[in-house]
mmCIF file of C-alpha atoms in Angstrom:
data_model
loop_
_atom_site.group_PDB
_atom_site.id
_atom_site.type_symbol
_atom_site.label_atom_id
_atom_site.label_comp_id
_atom_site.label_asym_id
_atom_site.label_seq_id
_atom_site.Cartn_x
_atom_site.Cartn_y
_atom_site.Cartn_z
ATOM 1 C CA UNK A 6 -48.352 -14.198 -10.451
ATOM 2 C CA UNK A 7 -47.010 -17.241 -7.763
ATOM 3 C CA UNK A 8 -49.099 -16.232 -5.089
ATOM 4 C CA UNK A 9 -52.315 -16.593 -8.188
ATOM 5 C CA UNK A 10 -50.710 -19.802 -9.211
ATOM 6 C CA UNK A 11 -50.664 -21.443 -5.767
ATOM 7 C CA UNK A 12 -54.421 -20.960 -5.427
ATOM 8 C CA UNK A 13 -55.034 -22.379 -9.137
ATOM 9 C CA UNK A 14 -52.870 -25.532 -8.254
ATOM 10 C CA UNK A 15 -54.816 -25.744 -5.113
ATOM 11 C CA UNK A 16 -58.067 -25.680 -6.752
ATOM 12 C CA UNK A 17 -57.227 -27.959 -9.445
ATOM 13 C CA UNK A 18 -55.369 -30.929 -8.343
ATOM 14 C CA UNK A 19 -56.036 -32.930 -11.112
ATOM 15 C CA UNK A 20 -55.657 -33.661 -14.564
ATOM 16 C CA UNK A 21 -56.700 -36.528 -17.452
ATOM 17 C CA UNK A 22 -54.060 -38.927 -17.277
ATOM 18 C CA UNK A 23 -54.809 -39.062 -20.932
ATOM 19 C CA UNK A 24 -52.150 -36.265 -21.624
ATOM 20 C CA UNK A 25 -49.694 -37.099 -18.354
ATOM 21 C CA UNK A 26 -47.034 -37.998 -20.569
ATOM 22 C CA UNK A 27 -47.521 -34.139 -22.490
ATOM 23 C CA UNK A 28 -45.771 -33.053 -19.530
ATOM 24 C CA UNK A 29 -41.744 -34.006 -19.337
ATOM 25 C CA UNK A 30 -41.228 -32.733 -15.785
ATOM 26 C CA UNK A 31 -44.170 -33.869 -13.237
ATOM 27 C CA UNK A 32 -46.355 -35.920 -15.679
ATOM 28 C CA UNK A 33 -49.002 -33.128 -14.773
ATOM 29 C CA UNK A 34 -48.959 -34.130 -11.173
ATOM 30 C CA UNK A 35 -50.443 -30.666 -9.946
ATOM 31 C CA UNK A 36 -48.988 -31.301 -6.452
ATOM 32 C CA UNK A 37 -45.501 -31.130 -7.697
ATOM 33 C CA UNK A 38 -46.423 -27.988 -9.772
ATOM 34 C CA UNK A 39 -47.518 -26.392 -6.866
ATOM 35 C CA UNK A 40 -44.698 -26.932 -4.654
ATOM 36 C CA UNK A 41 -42.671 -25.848 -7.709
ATOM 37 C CA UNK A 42 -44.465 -22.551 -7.987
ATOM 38 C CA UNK A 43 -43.478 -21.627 -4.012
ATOM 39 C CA UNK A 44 -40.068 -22.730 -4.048
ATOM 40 C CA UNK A 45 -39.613 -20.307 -7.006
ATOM 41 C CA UNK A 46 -41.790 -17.429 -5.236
ATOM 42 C CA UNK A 47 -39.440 -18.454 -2.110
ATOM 43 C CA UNK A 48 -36.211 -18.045 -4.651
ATOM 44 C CA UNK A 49 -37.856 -14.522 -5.867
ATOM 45 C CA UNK A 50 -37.989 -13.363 -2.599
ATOM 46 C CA UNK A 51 -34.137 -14.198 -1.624
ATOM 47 C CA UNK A 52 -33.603 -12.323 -4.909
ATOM 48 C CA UNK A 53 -34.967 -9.393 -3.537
ATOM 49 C CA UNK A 54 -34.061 -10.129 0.050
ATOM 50 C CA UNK A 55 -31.270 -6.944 0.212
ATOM 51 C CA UNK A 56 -34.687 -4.820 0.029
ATOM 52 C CA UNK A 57 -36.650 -6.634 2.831
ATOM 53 C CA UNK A 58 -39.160 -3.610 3.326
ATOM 54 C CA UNK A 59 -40.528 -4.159 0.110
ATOM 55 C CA UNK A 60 -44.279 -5.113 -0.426
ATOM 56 C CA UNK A 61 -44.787 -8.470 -2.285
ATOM 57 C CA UNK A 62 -48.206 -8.889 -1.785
ATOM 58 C CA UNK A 63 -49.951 -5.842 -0.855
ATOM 59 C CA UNK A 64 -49.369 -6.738 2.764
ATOM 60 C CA UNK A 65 -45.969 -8.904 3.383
ATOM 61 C CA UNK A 66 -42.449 -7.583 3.724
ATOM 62 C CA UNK A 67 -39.837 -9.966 2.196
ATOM 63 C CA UNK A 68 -38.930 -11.737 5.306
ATOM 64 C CA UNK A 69 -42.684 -11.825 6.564
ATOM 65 C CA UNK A 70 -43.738 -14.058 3.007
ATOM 66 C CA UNK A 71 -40.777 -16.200 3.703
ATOM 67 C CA UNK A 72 -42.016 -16.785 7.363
ATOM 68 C CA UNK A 73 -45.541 -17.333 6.096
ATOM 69 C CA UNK A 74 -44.327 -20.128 3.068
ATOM 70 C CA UNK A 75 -42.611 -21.891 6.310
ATOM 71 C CA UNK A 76 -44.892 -21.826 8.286
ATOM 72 C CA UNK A 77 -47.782 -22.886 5.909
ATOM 73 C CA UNK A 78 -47.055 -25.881 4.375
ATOM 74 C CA UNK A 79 -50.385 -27.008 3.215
ATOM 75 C CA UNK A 80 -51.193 -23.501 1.997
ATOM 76 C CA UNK A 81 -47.639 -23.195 0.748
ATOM 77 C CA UNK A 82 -46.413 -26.348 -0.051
ATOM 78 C CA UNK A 83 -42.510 -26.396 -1.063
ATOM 79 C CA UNK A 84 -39.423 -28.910 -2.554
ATOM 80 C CA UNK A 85 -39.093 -31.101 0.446
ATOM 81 C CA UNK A 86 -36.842 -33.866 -1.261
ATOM 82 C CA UNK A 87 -35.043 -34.583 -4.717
ATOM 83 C CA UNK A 88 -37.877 -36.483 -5.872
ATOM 84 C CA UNK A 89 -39.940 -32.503 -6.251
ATOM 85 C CA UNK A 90 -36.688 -31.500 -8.418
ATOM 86 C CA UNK A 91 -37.993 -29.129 -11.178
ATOM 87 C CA UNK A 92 -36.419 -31.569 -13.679
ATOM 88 C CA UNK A 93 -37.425 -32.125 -17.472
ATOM 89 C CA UNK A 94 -36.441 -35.636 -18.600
ATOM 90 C CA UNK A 95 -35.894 -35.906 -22.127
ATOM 91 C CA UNK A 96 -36.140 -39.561 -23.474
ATOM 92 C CA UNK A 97 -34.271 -39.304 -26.730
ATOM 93 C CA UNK A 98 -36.916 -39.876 -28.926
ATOM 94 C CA UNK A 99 -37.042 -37.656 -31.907
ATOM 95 C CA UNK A 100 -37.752 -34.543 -31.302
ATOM 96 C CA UNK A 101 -37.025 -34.578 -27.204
ATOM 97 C CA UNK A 102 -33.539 -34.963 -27.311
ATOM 98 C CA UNK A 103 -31.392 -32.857 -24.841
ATOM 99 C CA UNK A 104 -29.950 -29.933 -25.980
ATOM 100 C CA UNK A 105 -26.274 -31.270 -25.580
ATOM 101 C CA UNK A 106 -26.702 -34.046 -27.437
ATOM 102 C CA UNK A 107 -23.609 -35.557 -28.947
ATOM 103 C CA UNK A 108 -24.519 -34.575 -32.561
ATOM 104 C CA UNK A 109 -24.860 -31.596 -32.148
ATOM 105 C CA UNK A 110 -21.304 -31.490 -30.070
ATOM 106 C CA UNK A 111 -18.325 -32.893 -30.362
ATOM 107 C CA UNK A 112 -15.849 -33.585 -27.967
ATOM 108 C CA UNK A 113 -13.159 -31.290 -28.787
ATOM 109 C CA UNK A 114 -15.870 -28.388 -29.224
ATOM 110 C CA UNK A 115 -17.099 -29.577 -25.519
ATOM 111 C CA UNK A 116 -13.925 -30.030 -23.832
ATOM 112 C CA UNK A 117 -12.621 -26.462 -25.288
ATOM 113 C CA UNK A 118 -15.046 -25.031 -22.129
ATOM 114 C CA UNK A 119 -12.050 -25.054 -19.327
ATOM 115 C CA UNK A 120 -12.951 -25.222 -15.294
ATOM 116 C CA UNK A 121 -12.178 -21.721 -13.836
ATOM 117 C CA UNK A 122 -9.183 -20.961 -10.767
ATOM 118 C CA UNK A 123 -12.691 -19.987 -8.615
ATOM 119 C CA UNK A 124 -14.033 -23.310 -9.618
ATOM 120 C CA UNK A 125 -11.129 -25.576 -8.292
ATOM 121 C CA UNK A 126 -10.323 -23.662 -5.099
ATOM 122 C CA UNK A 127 -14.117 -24.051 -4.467
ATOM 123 C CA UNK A 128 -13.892 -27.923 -4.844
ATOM 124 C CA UNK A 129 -10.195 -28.958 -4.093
ATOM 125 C CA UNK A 130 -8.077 -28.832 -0.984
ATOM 126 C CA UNK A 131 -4.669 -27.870 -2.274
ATOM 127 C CA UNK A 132 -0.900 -29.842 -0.769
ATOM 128 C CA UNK A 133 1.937 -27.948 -0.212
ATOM 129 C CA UNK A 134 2.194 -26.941 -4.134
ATOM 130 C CA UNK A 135 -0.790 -26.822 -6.585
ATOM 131 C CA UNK A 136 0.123 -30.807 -8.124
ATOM 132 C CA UNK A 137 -0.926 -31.807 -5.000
ATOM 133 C CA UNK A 138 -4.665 -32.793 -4.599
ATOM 134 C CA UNK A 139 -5.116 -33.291 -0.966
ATOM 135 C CA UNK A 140 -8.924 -33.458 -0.976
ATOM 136 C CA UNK A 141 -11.623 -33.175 -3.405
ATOM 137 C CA UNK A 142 -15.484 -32.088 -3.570
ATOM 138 C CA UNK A 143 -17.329 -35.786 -4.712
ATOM 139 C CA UNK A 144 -19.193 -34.261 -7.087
ATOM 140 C CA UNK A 145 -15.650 -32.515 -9.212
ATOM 141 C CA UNK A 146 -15.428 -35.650 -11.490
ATOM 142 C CA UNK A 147 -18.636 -35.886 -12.126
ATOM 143 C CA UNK A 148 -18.485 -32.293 -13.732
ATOM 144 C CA UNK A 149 -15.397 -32.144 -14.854
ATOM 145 C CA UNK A 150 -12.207 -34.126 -15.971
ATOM 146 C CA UNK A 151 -8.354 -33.631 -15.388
ATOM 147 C CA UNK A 152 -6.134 -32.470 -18.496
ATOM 148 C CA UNK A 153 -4.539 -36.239 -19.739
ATOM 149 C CA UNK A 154 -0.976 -36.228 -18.332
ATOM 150 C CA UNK A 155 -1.591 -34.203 -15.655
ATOM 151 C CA UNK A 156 -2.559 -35.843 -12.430
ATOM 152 C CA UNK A 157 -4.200 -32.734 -10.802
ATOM 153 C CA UNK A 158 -7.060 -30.581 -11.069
ATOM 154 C CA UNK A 159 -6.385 -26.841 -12.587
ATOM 155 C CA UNK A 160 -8.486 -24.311 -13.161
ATOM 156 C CA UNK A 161 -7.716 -21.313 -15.854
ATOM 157 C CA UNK A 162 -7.934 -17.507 -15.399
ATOM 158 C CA UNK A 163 -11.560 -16.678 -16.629
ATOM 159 C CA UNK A 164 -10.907 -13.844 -18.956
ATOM 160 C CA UNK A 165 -7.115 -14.048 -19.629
ATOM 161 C CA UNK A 166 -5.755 -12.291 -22.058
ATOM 162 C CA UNK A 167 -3.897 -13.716 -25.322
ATOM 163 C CA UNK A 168 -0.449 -13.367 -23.777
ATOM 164 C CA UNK A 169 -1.508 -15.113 -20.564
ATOM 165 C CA UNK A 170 -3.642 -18.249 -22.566
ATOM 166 C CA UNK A 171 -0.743 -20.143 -23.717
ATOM 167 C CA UNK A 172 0.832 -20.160 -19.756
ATOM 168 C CA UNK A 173 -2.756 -20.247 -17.700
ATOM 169 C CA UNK A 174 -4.452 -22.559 -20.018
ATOM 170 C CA UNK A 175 -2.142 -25.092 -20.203
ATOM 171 C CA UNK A 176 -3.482 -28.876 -18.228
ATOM 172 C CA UNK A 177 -6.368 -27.110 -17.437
ATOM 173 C CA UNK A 178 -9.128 -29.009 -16.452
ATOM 174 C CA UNK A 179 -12.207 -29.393 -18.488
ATOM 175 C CA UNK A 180 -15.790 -29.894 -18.526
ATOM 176 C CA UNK A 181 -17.236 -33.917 -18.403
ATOM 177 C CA UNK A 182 -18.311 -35.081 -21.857
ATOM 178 C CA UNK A 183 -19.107 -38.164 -20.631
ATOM 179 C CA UNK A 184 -21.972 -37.189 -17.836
ATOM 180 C CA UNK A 185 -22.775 -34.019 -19.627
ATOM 181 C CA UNK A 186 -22.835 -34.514 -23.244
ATOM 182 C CA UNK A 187 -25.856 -36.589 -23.453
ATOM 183 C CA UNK A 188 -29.156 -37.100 -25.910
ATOM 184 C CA UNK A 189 -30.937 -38.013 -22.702
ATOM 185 C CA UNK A 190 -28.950 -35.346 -20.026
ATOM 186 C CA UNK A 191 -31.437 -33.923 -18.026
ATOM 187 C CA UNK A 192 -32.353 -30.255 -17.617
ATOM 188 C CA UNK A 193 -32.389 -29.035 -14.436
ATOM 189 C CA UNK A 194 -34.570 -25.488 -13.373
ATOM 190 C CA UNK A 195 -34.461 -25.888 -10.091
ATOM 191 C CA UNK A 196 -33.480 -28.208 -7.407
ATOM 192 C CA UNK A 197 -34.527 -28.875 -3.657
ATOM 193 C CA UNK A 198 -30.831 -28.362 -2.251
ATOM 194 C CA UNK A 199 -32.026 -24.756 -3.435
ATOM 195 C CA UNK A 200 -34.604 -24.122 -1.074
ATOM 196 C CA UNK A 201 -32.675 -25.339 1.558
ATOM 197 C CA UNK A 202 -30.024 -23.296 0.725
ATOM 198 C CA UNK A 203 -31.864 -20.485 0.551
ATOM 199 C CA UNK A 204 -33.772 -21.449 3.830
ATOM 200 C CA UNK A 205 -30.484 -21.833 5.744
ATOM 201 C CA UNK A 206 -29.590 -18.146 4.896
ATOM 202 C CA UNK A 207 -32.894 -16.921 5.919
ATOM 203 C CA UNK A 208 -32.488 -18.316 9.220
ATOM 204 C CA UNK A 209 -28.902 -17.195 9.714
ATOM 205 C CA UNK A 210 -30.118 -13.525 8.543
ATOM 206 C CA UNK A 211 -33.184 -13.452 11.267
ATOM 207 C CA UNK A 212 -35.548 -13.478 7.839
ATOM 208 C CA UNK A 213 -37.027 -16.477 9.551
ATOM 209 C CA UNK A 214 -36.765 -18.260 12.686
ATOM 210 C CA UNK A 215 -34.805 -20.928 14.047
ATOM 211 C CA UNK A 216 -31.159 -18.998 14.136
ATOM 212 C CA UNK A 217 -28.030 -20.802 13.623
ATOM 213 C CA UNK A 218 -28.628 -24.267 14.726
ATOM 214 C CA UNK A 219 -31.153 -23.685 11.933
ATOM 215 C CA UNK A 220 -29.191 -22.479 9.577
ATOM 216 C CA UNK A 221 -26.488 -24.973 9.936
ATOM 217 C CA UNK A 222 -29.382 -27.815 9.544
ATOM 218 C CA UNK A 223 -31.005 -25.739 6.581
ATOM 219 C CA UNK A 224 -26.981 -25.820 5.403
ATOM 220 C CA UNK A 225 -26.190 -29.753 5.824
ATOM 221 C CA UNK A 226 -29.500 -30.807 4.024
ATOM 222 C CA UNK A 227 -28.696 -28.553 1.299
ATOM 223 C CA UNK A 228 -25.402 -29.837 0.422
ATOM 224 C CA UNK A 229 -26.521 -33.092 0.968
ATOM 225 C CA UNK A 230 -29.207 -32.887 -1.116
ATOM 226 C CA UNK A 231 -26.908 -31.898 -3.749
ATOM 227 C CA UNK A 232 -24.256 -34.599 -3.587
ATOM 228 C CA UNK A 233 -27.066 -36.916 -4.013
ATOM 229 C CA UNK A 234 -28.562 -35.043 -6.920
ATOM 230 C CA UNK A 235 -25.202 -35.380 -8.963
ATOM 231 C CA UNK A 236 -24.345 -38.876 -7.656
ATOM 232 C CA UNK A 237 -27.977 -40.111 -9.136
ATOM 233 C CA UNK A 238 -26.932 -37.860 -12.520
ATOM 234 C CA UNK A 239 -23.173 -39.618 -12.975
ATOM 235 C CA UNK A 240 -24.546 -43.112 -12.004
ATOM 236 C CA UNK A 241 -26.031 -42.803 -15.331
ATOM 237 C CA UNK A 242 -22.698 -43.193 -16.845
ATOM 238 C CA UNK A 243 -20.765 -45.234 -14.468
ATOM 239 C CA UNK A 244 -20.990 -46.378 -10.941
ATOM 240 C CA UNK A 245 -17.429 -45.050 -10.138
ATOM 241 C CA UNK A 246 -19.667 -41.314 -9.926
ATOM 242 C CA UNK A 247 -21.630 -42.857 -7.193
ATOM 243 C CA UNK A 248 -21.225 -40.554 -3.821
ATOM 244 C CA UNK A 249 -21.939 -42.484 -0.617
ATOM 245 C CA UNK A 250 -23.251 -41.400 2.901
ATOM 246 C CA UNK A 251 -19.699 -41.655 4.074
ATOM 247 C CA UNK A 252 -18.250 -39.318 1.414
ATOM 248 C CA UNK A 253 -21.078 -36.838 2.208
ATOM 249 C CA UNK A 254 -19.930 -36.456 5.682
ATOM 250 C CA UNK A 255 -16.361 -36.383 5.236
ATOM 251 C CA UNK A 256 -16.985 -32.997 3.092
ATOM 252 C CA UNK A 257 -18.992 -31.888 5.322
ATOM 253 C CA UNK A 258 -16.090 -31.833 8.024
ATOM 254 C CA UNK A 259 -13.652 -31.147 4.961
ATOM 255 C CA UNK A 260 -12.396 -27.486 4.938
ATOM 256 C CA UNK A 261 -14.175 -27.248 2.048
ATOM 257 C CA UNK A 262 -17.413 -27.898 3.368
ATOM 258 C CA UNK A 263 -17.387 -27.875 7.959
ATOM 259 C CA UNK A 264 -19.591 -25.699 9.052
ATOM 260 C CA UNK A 265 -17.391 -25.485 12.125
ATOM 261 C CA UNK A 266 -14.437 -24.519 10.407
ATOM 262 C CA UNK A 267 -15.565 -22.119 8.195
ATOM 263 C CA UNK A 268 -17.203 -18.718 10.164
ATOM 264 C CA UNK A 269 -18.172 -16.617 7.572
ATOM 265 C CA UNK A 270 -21.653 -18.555 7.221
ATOM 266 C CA UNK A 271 -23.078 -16.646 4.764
ATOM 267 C CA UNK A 272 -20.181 -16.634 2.681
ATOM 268 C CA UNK A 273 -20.564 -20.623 3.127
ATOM 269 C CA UNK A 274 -23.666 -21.068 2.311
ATOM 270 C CA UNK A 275 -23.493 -18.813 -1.191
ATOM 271 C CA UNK A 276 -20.333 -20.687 -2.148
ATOM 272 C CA UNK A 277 -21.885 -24.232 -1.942
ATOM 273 C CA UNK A 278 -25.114 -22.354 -3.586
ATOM 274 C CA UNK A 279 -22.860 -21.899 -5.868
ATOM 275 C CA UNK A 280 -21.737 -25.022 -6.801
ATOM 276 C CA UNK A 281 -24.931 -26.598 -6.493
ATOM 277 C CA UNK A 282 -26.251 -24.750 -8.890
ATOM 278 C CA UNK A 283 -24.163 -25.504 -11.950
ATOM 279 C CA UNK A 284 -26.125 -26.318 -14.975
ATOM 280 C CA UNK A 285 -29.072 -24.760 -13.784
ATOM 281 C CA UNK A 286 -29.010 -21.509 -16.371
ATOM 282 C CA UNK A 287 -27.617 -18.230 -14.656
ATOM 283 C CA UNK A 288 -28.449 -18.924 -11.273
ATOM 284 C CA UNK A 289 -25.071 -18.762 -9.892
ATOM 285 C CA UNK A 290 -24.467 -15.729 -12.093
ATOM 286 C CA UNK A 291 -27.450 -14.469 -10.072
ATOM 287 C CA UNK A 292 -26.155 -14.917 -6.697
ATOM 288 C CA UNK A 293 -22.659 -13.462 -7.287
ATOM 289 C CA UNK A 294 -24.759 -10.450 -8.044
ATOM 290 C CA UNK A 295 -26.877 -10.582 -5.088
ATOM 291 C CA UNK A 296 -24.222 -11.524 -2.577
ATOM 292 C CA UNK A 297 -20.568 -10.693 -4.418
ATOM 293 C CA UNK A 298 -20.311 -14.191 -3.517
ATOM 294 C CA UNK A 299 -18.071 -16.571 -4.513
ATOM 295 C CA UNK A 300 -15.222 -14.439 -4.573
ATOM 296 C CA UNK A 301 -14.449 -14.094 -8.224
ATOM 297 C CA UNK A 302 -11.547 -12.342 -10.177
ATOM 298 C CA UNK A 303 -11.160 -11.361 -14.024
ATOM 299 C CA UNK A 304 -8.306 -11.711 -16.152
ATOM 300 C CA UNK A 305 -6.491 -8.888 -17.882
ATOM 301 C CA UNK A 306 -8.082 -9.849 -21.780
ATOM 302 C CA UNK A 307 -11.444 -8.228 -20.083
ATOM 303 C CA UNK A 308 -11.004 -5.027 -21.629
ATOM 304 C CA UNK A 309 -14.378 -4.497 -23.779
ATOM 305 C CA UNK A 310 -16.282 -4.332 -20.075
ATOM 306 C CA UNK A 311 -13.781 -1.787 -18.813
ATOM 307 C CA UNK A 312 -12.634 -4.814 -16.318
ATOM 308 C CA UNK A 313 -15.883 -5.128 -14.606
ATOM 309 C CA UNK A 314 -17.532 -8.109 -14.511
ATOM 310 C CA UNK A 315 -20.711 -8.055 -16.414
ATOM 311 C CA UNK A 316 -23.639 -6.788 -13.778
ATOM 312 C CA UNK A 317 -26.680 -7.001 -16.270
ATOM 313 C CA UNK A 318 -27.111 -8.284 -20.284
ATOM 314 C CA UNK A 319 -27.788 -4.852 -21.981
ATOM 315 C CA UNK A 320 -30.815 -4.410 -24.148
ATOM 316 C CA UNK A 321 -30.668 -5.509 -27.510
ATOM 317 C CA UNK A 322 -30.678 -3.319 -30.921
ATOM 318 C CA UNK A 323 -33.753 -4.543 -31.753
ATOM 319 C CA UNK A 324 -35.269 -3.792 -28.276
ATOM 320 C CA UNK A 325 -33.829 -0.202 -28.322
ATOM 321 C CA UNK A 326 -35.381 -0.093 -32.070
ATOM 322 C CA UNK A 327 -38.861 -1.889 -31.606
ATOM 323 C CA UNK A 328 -39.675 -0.731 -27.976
ATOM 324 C CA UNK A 329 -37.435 2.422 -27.389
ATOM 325 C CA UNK A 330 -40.014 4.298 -24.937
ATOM 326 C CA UNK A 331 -40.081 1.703 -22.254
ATOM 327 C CA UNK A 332 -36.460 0.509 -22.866
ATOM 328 C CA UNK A 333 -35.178 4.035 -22.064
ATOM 329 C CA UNK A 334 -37.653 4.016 -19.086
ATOM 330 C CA UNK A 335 -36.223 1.119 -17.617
ATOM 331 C CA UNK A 336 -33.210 2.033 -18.208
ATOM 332 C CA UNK A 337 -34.081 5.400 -16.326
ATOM 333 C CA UNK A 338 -35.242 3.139 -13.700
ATOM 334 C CA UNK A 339 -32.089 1.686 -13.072
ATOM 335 C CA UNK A 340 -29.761 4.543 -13.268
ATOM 336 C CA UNK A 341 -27.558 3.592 -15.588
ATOM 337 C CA UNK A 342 -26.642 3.179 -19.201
ATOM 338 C CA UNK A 343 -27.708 0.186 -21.959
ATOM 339 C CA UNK A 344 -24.559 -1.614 -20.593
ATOM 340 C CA UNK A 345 -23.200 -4.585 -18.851
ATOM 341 C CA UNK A 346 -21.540 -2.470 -16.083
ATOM 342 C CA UNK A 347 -25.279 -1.053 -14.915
ATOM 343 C CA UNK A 348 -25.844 -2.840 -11.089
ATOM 344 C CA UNK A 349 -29.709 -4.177 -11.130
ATOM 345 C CA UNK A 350 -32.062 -3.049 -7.876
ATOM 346 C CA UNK A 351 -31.637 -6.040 -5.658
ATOM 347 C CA UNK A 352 -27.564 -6.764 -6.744
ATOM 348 C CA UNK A 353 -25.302 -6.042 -3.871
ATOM 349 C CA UNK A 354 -23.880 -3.611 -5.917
ATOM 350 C CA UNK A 355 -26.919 -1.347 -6.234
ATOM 351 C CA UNK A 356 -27.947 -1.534 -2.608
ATOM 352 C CA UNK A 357 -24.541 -0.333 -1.996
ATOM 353 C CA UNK A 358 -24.311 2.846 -3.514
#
């Protein structure tokens, strides 16, 4: 388990440099691992923050193990800067090429994957009409790229139907093929805008100390963090990517981004988590669960989930075939049906009922 892992990090610091280059993320550097190791126990426990009574280490509630991480950290050391991102590198050279190399997909397969209406009102500032871009989130064009011919950003309805496609898809912006699509892209697992993140909604929930002025610290270093992360990732490609000090702050006193001009904190915070976590597997997918944050909606061509969106990936055939007894247990467990509509323990959803 982490809190097992932390202490075999701790106790062996080092290893032959012989086989550094075996490892594609911290060239075996066991300080990194370690700090790796307790930002995910510290992500784990903001999973299963919604239950804070529960017992994670025979003695800890949730919000006492996240105090203790804090306030250790040479016991628990954490991500303290990009350079600890939990990143693997992959150099191109047969076989570690990244799995969205070019070969393997083209552009027109690529670009078919269409920015969502959540997306875009996350990341733009809208005019009087929806042509007009009045401000937008640095990091948009680095992820994404405007329809050719239209001069705005538009997102599509995620799970339209086949009447709506033709209307709702139509100059809808697209993913970046460019920054993306790469034999060399990066993988990311987990970042250090992250832990902040998930710090600054500790302190704003009383989980650990500090309070608001904490929060909103915990908050600005987070999305900071982030801007920086994806600036570094599209300077690959072209310098116009590049996002400066100055851009950093004006989103952070954009509508998008103030602190000051946006009180629901918590809904804040979980909506730049959001963002920040793109291309970092189903973490986002994750959070919506755990917070029903970002506000998402689902088109009317969502019928095989009876409208709901998905809460949980059901259980394969082969799972119910090969492993029925503990399958059905689980299942019992969560009080619900092999389906995507069942709500998981720590989901929003399930604490709820």
């Amino acid at each position: 388990d982490l809190e097992s892992a932390n202490k075999i990090y701790a106790e062996n610091p080092y290893v032959s440099n012989s086989i550094a280059s075996l490892d594609g993320m911290y060239g075996f550097d066991m300080t990194k691992w370690r700090k790796f190791n307790n930002s995910l126990y510290l992500r784990l426990l903001c999973r299963i923050s919604g239950r804070s009574s529960t017992i994670v280490d025979s003695t800890h509630t949730v919000p006492e193990k996240m105090q203790q991480i804090v306030d250790n950290s040479s016991e628990y050391p954490i991500f303290t800067s990009n350079k600890d991102n939990a990143t693997v590198h992959y150099s191109a050279i047969d076989p570690y090429y990244s799995q969205f190399d070019p070969k393997d997909n083209t552009e027109a397969d690529f670009t078919a994957y269409r920015l969502t209406e959540e997306t875009i009102k996350l990341m733009v500032v809208k005019g009087n009409d929806e042509t007009i871009d009045a401000y937008i989130d640095p990091r948009l064009p680095i992820i994404g790229n405007k329809r050719p011919k239209y001069a705005y950003w538009k997102g599509t309805v995620a799970g339209c139907s086949s009447e709506e496609q033709n209307n709702v898809d139509k100059g809808t912006s697209y993913l970046n093929y460019a920054t993306l699509a790469r034999n060399n892209s990066d993988e990311f697992l987990m970042d250090y805008s992250e832990v902040e993140f998930i710090l600054a909604e500790a302190a704003l929930n009383g989980w650990i100390t500090g309070g608001e002025d904490a929060s909103r610290a915990y908050y600005e270093n987070a999305v900071t963090a982030s801007m920086k992360k994806w600036s570094d990732f599209g300077a690959n490609i072209s310098t116009d990517y590049i996002i400066s000090d100055n851009q950093v702050k004006e989103f952070l006193n954009s509508s998008l981004g103030s602190w000051d001009d946006n009180p629901n904190h918590e809904q804040l915070i979980i909506d730049q988590k959001y963002i920040a976590s793109f291309w970092i597997g189903m973490e986002g997918w994750d959070e919506y669960r755990r917070t029903g944050y970002p506000i998402l909606s689902i088109g009317a061509g969502c019928t095989f989930n009876d409208m709901v969106l998905p809460t949980r990936m059901g259980y394969p055939n082969t799972t119910i075939a090969t492993n029925s007894a503990n399958a059905t247990a689980a299942l019992k467990n969560m009080g619900g049906e092999n389906n995507m509509k069942t709500p998981l323990w720590w989901s929003k959803q399930a604490i709820e009922k």
